[in-house]
Amino acid sequence: MKKIKLRVPATVANLVCGFDILGMAIHEPYDEMEFKLLDTPEIIIKHKDSFDLPEDPSKNVAGIVLLKIQENLQLTNGFEVTIHKHIKPGSGLGSSAASAAGAALGANALLGNILSKDEMVHFAMFGEELASGVRHADNIAPCIYGGITLVKSTTPIDIIPLNAPDLFVTAVHPQVEVKTSDSRQILKKSISLKSAVEQWGNIAGLVAGIQKNDIPLIGRSLNDVIIEPVRSILIPKFDEIKKESLAMGALGGGISGSGPSIFMLSETKETAEKIAVLMKTIYDKINIESYVYVSKINPIGIEVIEENL
Ligand code: HSE
């Protein structure tokens, strides 16, 4: 029987100023997904974790992606997937994107790599749509491509893989609930030209900084004048964590995806680890449990751990 086991990483979307268009893969946390190719057309979803996610394939983020692939390619085969999630749903660390991108890549490997990366992104976006109502690819793209990606467009799919600077990421996930759908609903539907111009400068500066490996330019560009001022209100201690992380030497950072996780980029592991302690201490003081992760930017994205193809 053909089978494959994947390590599917967390991702940080938006990268502060690039709402819905920029994202990066990190190393920790990650999900594990094991796929078997079946001779019969069923899609079977099993979970090894305690998140109580639906196992009906049409209601499951990985399941819907597999159903779309099966339908579109008119497959007579089915798939069995066992998912062990470590990326908590609703964390802002790309949990749904990991399940969706993992499903697309796992199915593709079992089918003999017949899909391009962009086709995998296309199918994986059905999973994001199920999870949040929106077909965005800013978490899916770095999961599939690795490193940092720019989603220039989703219709048609136009993904630009960018360089992955040698930086450290500290991410904290406070245990408070912020639903992506809610944190999208509170956003303003229109913005001033002044704010738009400022944001375009930041996004262009960030992409240029990443491509030129100009670390100070990356730091200067990690500013969001549109989304962060609205969403940060939903995240306890956001302003304090950001201010103190910058004072400790972080290059910059902000909300990870739609929150509640917060991330910071640093040039050294030492600074990234000091910021991890700071984040945890701030949440401990107000009795909010939190998980903190320190890792480098992950240049590979999804990795195959075992295969029998
Ligand atoms: N770009 C998305 C948002 C990521 O910020 O709403 C969340 O999944």
Coordinates of C-alpha atoms and ligand atoms in Angstrom, one line a residue:
M1 CA 0.0 0.0 0.0
K2 CA 1.3 3.5 -0.9
K3 CA 1.8 5.7 2.1
I4 CA 3.5 8.8 3.2
K5 CA 4.0 10.7 6.5
L6 CA 4.5 14.5 6.5
R7 CA 5.7 17.1 8.9
V8 CA 3.6 20.2 8.2
P9 CA 4.8 23.4 9.7
A10 CA 3.1 26.4 11.3
T11 CA 3.1 29.6 9.3
V12 CA 2.9 33.3 10.2
A13 CA 0.7 35.2 7.8
N14 CA 0.5 38.9 6.9
L15 CA 4.1 39.5 8.2
V16 CA 2.7 42.7 9.8
C17 CA 1.9 44.9 6.7
G18 CA 1.1 42.3 4.0
F19 CA -2.5 41.5 4.9
D20 CA -3.5 38.4 3.0
I21 CA -0.4 38.5 0.7
L22 CA 2.7 37.7 2.7
G23 CA 3.5 34.7 4.9
M24 CA 6.4 32.6 6.2
A25 CA 6.9 29.1 7.3
I26 CA 8.5 28.4 10.8
H27 CA 9.8 25.1 12.3
E28 CA 7.8 24.9 15.5
P29 CA 5.0 24.0 16.1
Y30 CA 4.2 21.5 13.3
D31 CA 1.5 18.9 12.6
E32 CA 2.1 15.3 11.5
M33 CA -0.1 13.8 8.8
E34 CA 0.0 10.2 7.6
F35 CA -1.7 9.3 4.3
K36 CA -2.6 5.9 2.7
L37 CA -3.8 5.6 -0.9
L38 CA -7.0 3.4 -1.0
D39 CA -8.2 1.2 -3.8
T40 CA -11.8 2.2 -2.9
P41 CA -13.1 5.8 -3.3
E42 CA -13.6 6.6 0.5
I43 CA -12.0 9.5 2.2
I44 CA -11.3 8.5 5.8
I45 CA -10.2 11.1 8.4
K46 CA -8.7 10.1 11.7
H47 CA -7.4 12.3 14.5
K48 CA -4.7 11.4 17.0
D49 CA -5.1 14.6 19.0
S50 CA -7.7 16.0 21.4
F51 CA -9.0 19.0 19.4
D52 CA -12.2 17.2 18.5
L53 CA -12.2 18.3 14.9
P54 CA -14.9 16.9 12.6
E55 CA -14.1 13.6 10.8
D56 CA -16.8 13.9 8.2
P57 CA -14.6 14.7 5.2
S58 CA -16.9 17.4 3.8
K59 CA -16.6 19.3 7.2
N60 CA -12.9 18.7 7.7
V61 CA -10.3 21.0 6.3
A62 CA -8.1 18.2 5.0
G63 CA -11.1 16.2 4.0
I64 CA -12.6 18.9 1.7
V65 CA -9.2 19.3 0.0
L66 CA -9.1 15.5 -0.7
L67 CA -12.7 15.5 -1.9
K68 CA -12.0 18.3 -4.4
I69 CA -8.8 16.6 -5.7
Q70 CA -10.7 13.3 -6.0
E71 CA -13.6 15.0 -7.8
N72 CA -11.5 17.2 -10.1
L73 CA -9.1 14.4 -11.2
Q74 CA -12.0 11.9 -11.4
L75 CA -10.1 9.4 -9.2
T76 CA -11.4 5.9 -8.4
N77 CA -8.9 5.9 -5.4
G78 CA -9.6 7.2 -2.0
F79 CA -7.4 8.4 0.9
E80 CA -7.0 7.6 4.6
V81 CA -5.4 10.4 6.6
T82 CA -4.4 10.3 10.2
I83 CA -3.8 13.8 11.6
H84 CA -1.8 14.6 14.7
K85 CA -2.2 18.3 15.2
H86 CA 0.2 20.2 17.4
I87 CA -0.7 23.6 15.9
K88 CA -3.8 24.5 17.9
P89 CA -6.8 25.5 15.8
G90 CA -7.6 29.2 16.2
S91 CA -4.0 30.1 17.2
G92 CA -3.2 32.4 14.3
L93 CA -0.3 30.1 13.4
G94 CA -1.8 28.6 10.3
S95 CA -3.5 25.5 11.8
S96 CA -6.1 25.2 9.1
A97 CA -3.6 26.0 6.3
A98 CA -1.4 23.2 7.6
S99 CA -4.2 20.6 7.3
A100 CA -5.2 21.9 3.9
A101 CA -1.7 22.2 2.4
G102 CA -0.7 18.9 4.0
A103 CA -3.7 17.2 2.4
A104 CA -2.9 18.6 -1.1
L105 CA 0.8 17.7 -0.8
G106 CA 0.1 14.2 0.7
A107 CA -2.4 13.3 -2.0
N108 CA -0.2 14.6 -4.7
A109 CA 2.8 12.5 -3.6
L110 CA 0.6 9.4 -3.5
L111 CA -0.7 10.1 -7.0
G112 CA 2.9 10.4 -8.4
N113 CA 3.4 14.2 -8.2
I114 CA 1.0 15.1 -10.9
L115 CA 0.1 18.6 -9.5
S116 CA 2.3 21.7 -9.6
K117 CA 2.8 23.8 -6.5
D118 CA 0.3 26.3 -7.7
E119 CA -2.3 23.5 -8.3
M120 CA -1.7 22.3 -4.8
V121 CA -2.3 25.9 -3.5
H122 CA -5.5 26.0 -5.6
F123 CA -6.9 22.8 -3.9
A124 CA -5.7 23.7 -0.4
M125 CA -7.6 27.0 -0.6
F126 CA -10.8 25.1 -0.4
G127 CA -9.7 24.1 3.1
E128 CA -9.2 27.7 4.1
E129 CA -12.6 28.6 2.7
L130 CA -14.2 25.9 4.9
A131 CA -12.3 27.2 8.0
S132 CA -12.7 30.9 7.6
G133 CA -15.1 31.6 4.7
V134 CA -12.3 33.1 2.7
R135 CA -10.0 31.6 0.0
H136 CA -6.8 33.2 1.1
A137 CA -3.4 31.6 0.4
D138 CA -1.0 33.6 2.6
N139 CA -0.5 30.6 5.1
I140 CA -0.9 27.9 2.5
A141 CA 1.8 29.2 0.1
P142 CA 4.7 29.3 2.6
C143 CA 3.6 25.8 3.8
I144 CA 3.9 24.4 0.2
Y145 CA 6.8 26.6 -1.1
G146 CA 8.7 27.0 2.2
G147 CA 10.4 30.3 3.3
I148 CA 8.6 33.5 2.7
T149 CA 6.0 33.9 -0.1
L150 CA 4.2 36.8 -1.7
V151 CA 0.7 35.9 -3.0
K152 CA 0.5 38.4 -5.8
S153 CA -2.9 37.1 -6.8
T154 CA -5.2 34.1 -6.0
T155 CA -7.3 34.5 -9.2
P156 CA -5.3 33.5 -11.2
I157 CA -2.8 32.0 -8.7
D158 CA 0.4 33.9 -8.8
I159 CA 2.8 33.1 -6.0
I160 CA 6.3 34.6 -5.7
P161 CA 8.7 32.7 -3.4
L162 CA 11.0 35.3 -1.7
N163 CA 14.3 34.8 0.0
A164 CA 14.3 33.5 3.6
P165 CA 16.6 35.8 5.6
D166 CA 18.7 34.2 8.4
L167 CA 16.4 35.5 11.2
F168 CA 14.9 34.0 14.3
V169 CA 11.2 34.1 15.0
T170 CA 9.7 34.2 18.5
A171 CA 6.0 33.4 18.5
V172 CA 3.7 33.4 21.6
H173 CA 0.2 31.8 21.6
P174 CA -1.8 33.1 24.5
Q175 CA -4.7 30.9 25.4
V176 CA -7.5 33.3 24.5
E177 CA -9.9 32.8 21.7
V178 CA -9.9 35.0 18.6
K179 CA -11.8 33.6 15.6
T180 CA -10.4 34.5 12.2
S181 CA -14.0 35.1 11.0
D182 CA -14.5 37.6 13.9
S183 CA -11.2 39.3 13.5
R184 CA -11.9 39.8 9.7
Q185 CA -15.3 41.2 10.4
I186 CA -14.1 44.0 12.6
L187 CA -11.8 45.4 9.9
K188 CA -12.7 48.6 8.2
K189 CA -14.1 48.1 4.7
S190 CA -12.4 51.2 3.3
I191 CA -9.2 53.1 4.1
S192 CA -7.8 56.5 3.4
L193 CA -5.5 57.1 0.5
K194 CA -2.9 58.4 3.1
S195 CA -3.0 55.1 5.0
A196 CA -2.8 53.1 1.8
V197 CA 0.3 55.0 0.6
E198 CA 2.0 54.4 3.9
Q199 CA 1.1 50.7 3.8
W200 CA 2.3 50.3 0.2
G201 CA 5.6 51.9 1.3
N202 CA 5.9 49.4 4.1
I203 CA 5.1 46.3 2.0
A204 CA 7.4 47.4 -0.9
G205 CA 10.1 48.1 1.7
L206 CA 9.7 44.8 3.3
V207 CA 9.8 42.8 0.1
A208 CA 12.8 44.8 -1.1
G209 CA 14.5 44.3 2.3
I210 CA 13.9 40.5 2.2
Q211 CA 15.2 40.2 -1.4
K212 CA 18.3 42.4 -0.7
N213 CA 18.9 40.8 2.7
D214 CA 18.8 44.4 4.1
I215 CA 18.0 43.7 7.7
P216 CA 17.6 47.3 8.9
L217 CA 15.2 47.9 5.9
I218 CA 13.2 44.8 7.0
G219 CA 13.0 46.3 10.5
R220 CA 11.9 49.7 9.3
S221 CA 9.2 48.2 7.1
L222 CA 7.5 46.0 9.7
N223 CA 4.7 48.5 10.4
D224 CA 1.0 48.1 9.8
V225 CA -1.1 51.2 9.9
I226 CA -4.3 49.5 8.8
I227 CA -5.0 46.1 10.3
E228 CA -3.0 46.0 13.6
P229 CA -4.5 49.1 15.2
V230 CA -8.0 47.4 14.9
R231 CA -7.1 43.8 15.7
S232 CA -4.6 44.4 18.5
I233 CA -7.5 45.4 20.8
L234 CA -8.5 41.7 20.8
I235 CA -5.1 40.6 22.1
P236 CA -4.3 41.1 25.8
K237 CA -1.0 42.8 26.4
F238 CA -0.2 43.3 22.7
D239 CA 1.2 46.8 23.0
E240 CA 3.3 45.9 26.0
I241 CA 4.8 42.8 24.4
K242 CA 5.6 44.7 21.2
K243 CA 7.1 47.7 22.9
E244 CA 9.3 45.6 25.3
S245 CA 10.4 43.2 22.5
L246 CA 11.6 46.2 20.4
A247 CA 13.4 47.6 23.5
M248 CA 15.1 44.2 23.9
G249 CA 16.4 44.3 20.3
A250 CA 13.7 42.7 18.1
L251 CA 13.7 43.9 14.5
G252 CA 9.9 44.2 14.5
G253 CA 6.8 42.0 14.6
G254 CA 3.1 42.1 15.2
I255 CA 0.1 39.9 15.1
S256 CA 0.5 36.4 13.6
G257 CA -2.2 35.9 11.1
S258 CA -5.5 37.0 12.6
G259 CA -4.2 36.4 16.2
P260 CA -4.2 35.8 19.1
S261 CA -0.5 34.8 18.5
I262 CA 2.1 37.5 18.4
F263 CA 5.5 37.1 16.6
M264 CA 8.8 39.0 16.7
L265 CA 11.8 38.7 14.4
S266 CA 15.3 38.9 15.8
E267 CA 18.8 38.7 14.4
T268 CA 20.2 36.5 17.1
K269 CA 19.0 33.4 18.9
E270 CA 19.9 35.0 22.2
T271 CA 17.5 38.0 21.6
A272 CA 14.8 35.7 20.3
E273 CA 15.1 33.5 23.5
K274 CA 15.0 36.6 25.8
I275 CA 11.9 37.8 24.0
A276 CA 10.3 34.3 24.6
V277 CA 10.9 34.7 28.3
L278 CA 9.5 38.2 28.3
M279 CA 6.3 37.1 26.5
K280 CA 5.7 34.2 28.8
T281 CA 6.4 36.3 31.9
I282 CA 3.9 39.0 30.8
Y283 CA 1.1 36.4 30.3
D284 CA 2.0 34.5 33.5
K285 CA 1.5 37.7 35.4
I286 CA -2.1 38.0 34.3
N287 CA -2.8 34.3 34.6
I288 CA -3.1 33.6 30.8
E289 CA -1.5 30.4 29.9
S290 CA 0.7 30.7 26.8
Y291 CA 2.9 28.6 24.6
V292 CA 6.1 30.1 23.2
Y293 CA 8.1 28.9 20.2
V294 CA 11.5 30.0 19.0
S295 CA 12.7 28.9 15.5
K296 CA 14.4 30.1 12.4
I297 CA 12.4 30.9 9.2
N298 CA 11.7 27.4 7.7
P299 CA 13.1 27.5 4.1
I300 CA 11.6 24.1 3.2
G301 CA 7.9 24.1 4.3
I302 CA 6.3 20.7 4.4
E303 CA 8.8 17.8 4.8
V304 CA 8.4 14.1 4.1
I305 CA 9.3 12.1 7.2
E306 CA 8.5 8.5 5.9
E307 CA 7.3 7.2 2.6
N308 CA 6.5 4.0 0.8
L309 CA 5.5 5.0 -2.8
Ligands
HSE1 N1 -4.5 36.8 6.3 C1 -5.4 36.2 7.2 C2 -6.0 37.2 8.1 C3 -4.7 35.1 7.9 O1 -5.2 38.0 8.6 O2 -7.2 37.2 8.3 C4 -5.6 34.4 8.9 O3 -5.7 33.1 8.6

